[in-house]
Amino acid sequence: ITRGIHMSIAKRILGMAKRLSVKKEVAFTGGVAKNKGMIKALEELLGDKLRIPPDPQLVGALGAALIASGR
């Protein structure tokens, strides 16, 4: 059941990504990037490995902090 959910979400994400100019190298950030099943589903559908930072759940907050600091 969980694999089906992961694949369904991954297909939806990739459907939205096709509307963008997605390059071969894709970063996966946010708390969901810690979900091994989601990573596997996305990598399987992409046909490539995702780039995942060590603490993906912090990326949005770090970006917001940089914007707030004026950088």
Coordinates of C-alpha atoms in Angstrom, one line a residue:
I1 CA 0.0 0.0 0.0
T2 CA 2.8 2.4 0.9
R3 CA 4.7 1.8 -2.3
G4 CA 1.5 2.5 -4.3
I5 CA 1.1 5.8 -2.4
H6 CA 4.8 6.7 -3.0
M7 CA 4.5 5.9 -6.7
S8 CA 1.3 7.9 -7.1
I9 CA 2.8 11.0 -5.4
A10 CA 6.0 10.6 -7.4
K11 CA 4.1 10.4 -10.7
R12 CA 2.2 13.6 -9.7
I13 CA 5.4 15.4 -8.8
L14 CA 7.0 14.4 -12.1
G15 CA 3.9 15.5 -14.0
M16 CA 4.2 19.0 -12.5
A17 CA 8.0 19.0 -13.0
K18 CA 7.6 18.4 -16.8
R19 CA 6.0 21.8 -17.1
L20 CA 9.3 23.3 -15.8
S21 CA 12.8 23.2 -17.4
V22 CA 14.0 20.3 -15.3
K23 CA 17.7 19.4 -15.8
K24 CA 19.1 16.0 -15.3
E25 CA 20.4 16.8 -11.8
V26 CA 17.5 17.1 -9.4
A27 CA 17.7 18.1 -5.7
F28 CA 15.1 16.8 -3.3
T29 CA 14.6 19.0 -0.2
G30 CA 12.1 19.3 2.7
G31 CA 11.1 16.8 5.3
V32 CA 9.7 14.3 2.8
A33 CA 13.3 13.9 1.4
K34 CA 14.0 11.8 4.6
N35 CA 11.4 9.3 3.4
K36 CA 13.3 6.4 1.8
G37 CA 10.2 5.1 0.0
M38 CA 9.6 8.4 -1.6
I39 CA 13.2 8.7 -2.6
K40 CA 13.1 5.3 -4.2
A41 CA 9.9 6.0 -6.1
L42 CA 11.2 9.4 -7.5
E43 CA 14.6 7.9 -8.5
E44 CA 12.9 5.0 -10.2
L45 CA 10.6 7.2 -12.2
L46 CA 13.3 9.8 -13.0
G47 CA 15.8 7.1 -13.9
D48 CA 18.5 8.9 -12.0
K49 CA 19.7 9.6 -8.5
L50 CA 18.4 12.6 -6.5
R51 CA 20.7 15.0 -4.8
I52 CA 19.7 15.2 -1.1
P53 CA 21.4 17.5 1.3
P54 CA 22.4 16.1 4.8
D55 CA 19.5 18.0 6.5
P56 CA 16.9 18.4 3.8
Q57 CA 14.2 19.6 6.3
L58 CA 16.3 22.7 7.0
V59 CA 16.7 23.9 3.4
G60 CA 13.5 26.1 3.3
A61 CA 14.3 27.7 6.6
L62 CA 17.9 28.4 5.5
G63 CA 16.7 30.0 2.3
A64 CA 14.2 32.1 4.2
A65 CA 16.9 33.2 6.6
L66 CA 19.2 34.3 3.7
I67 CA 16.3 36.3 2.1
A68 CA 15.5 37.9 5.4
S69 CA 19.2 38.8 5.9
G70 CA 19.2 40.6 2.5
R71 CA 21.7 38.3 0.8

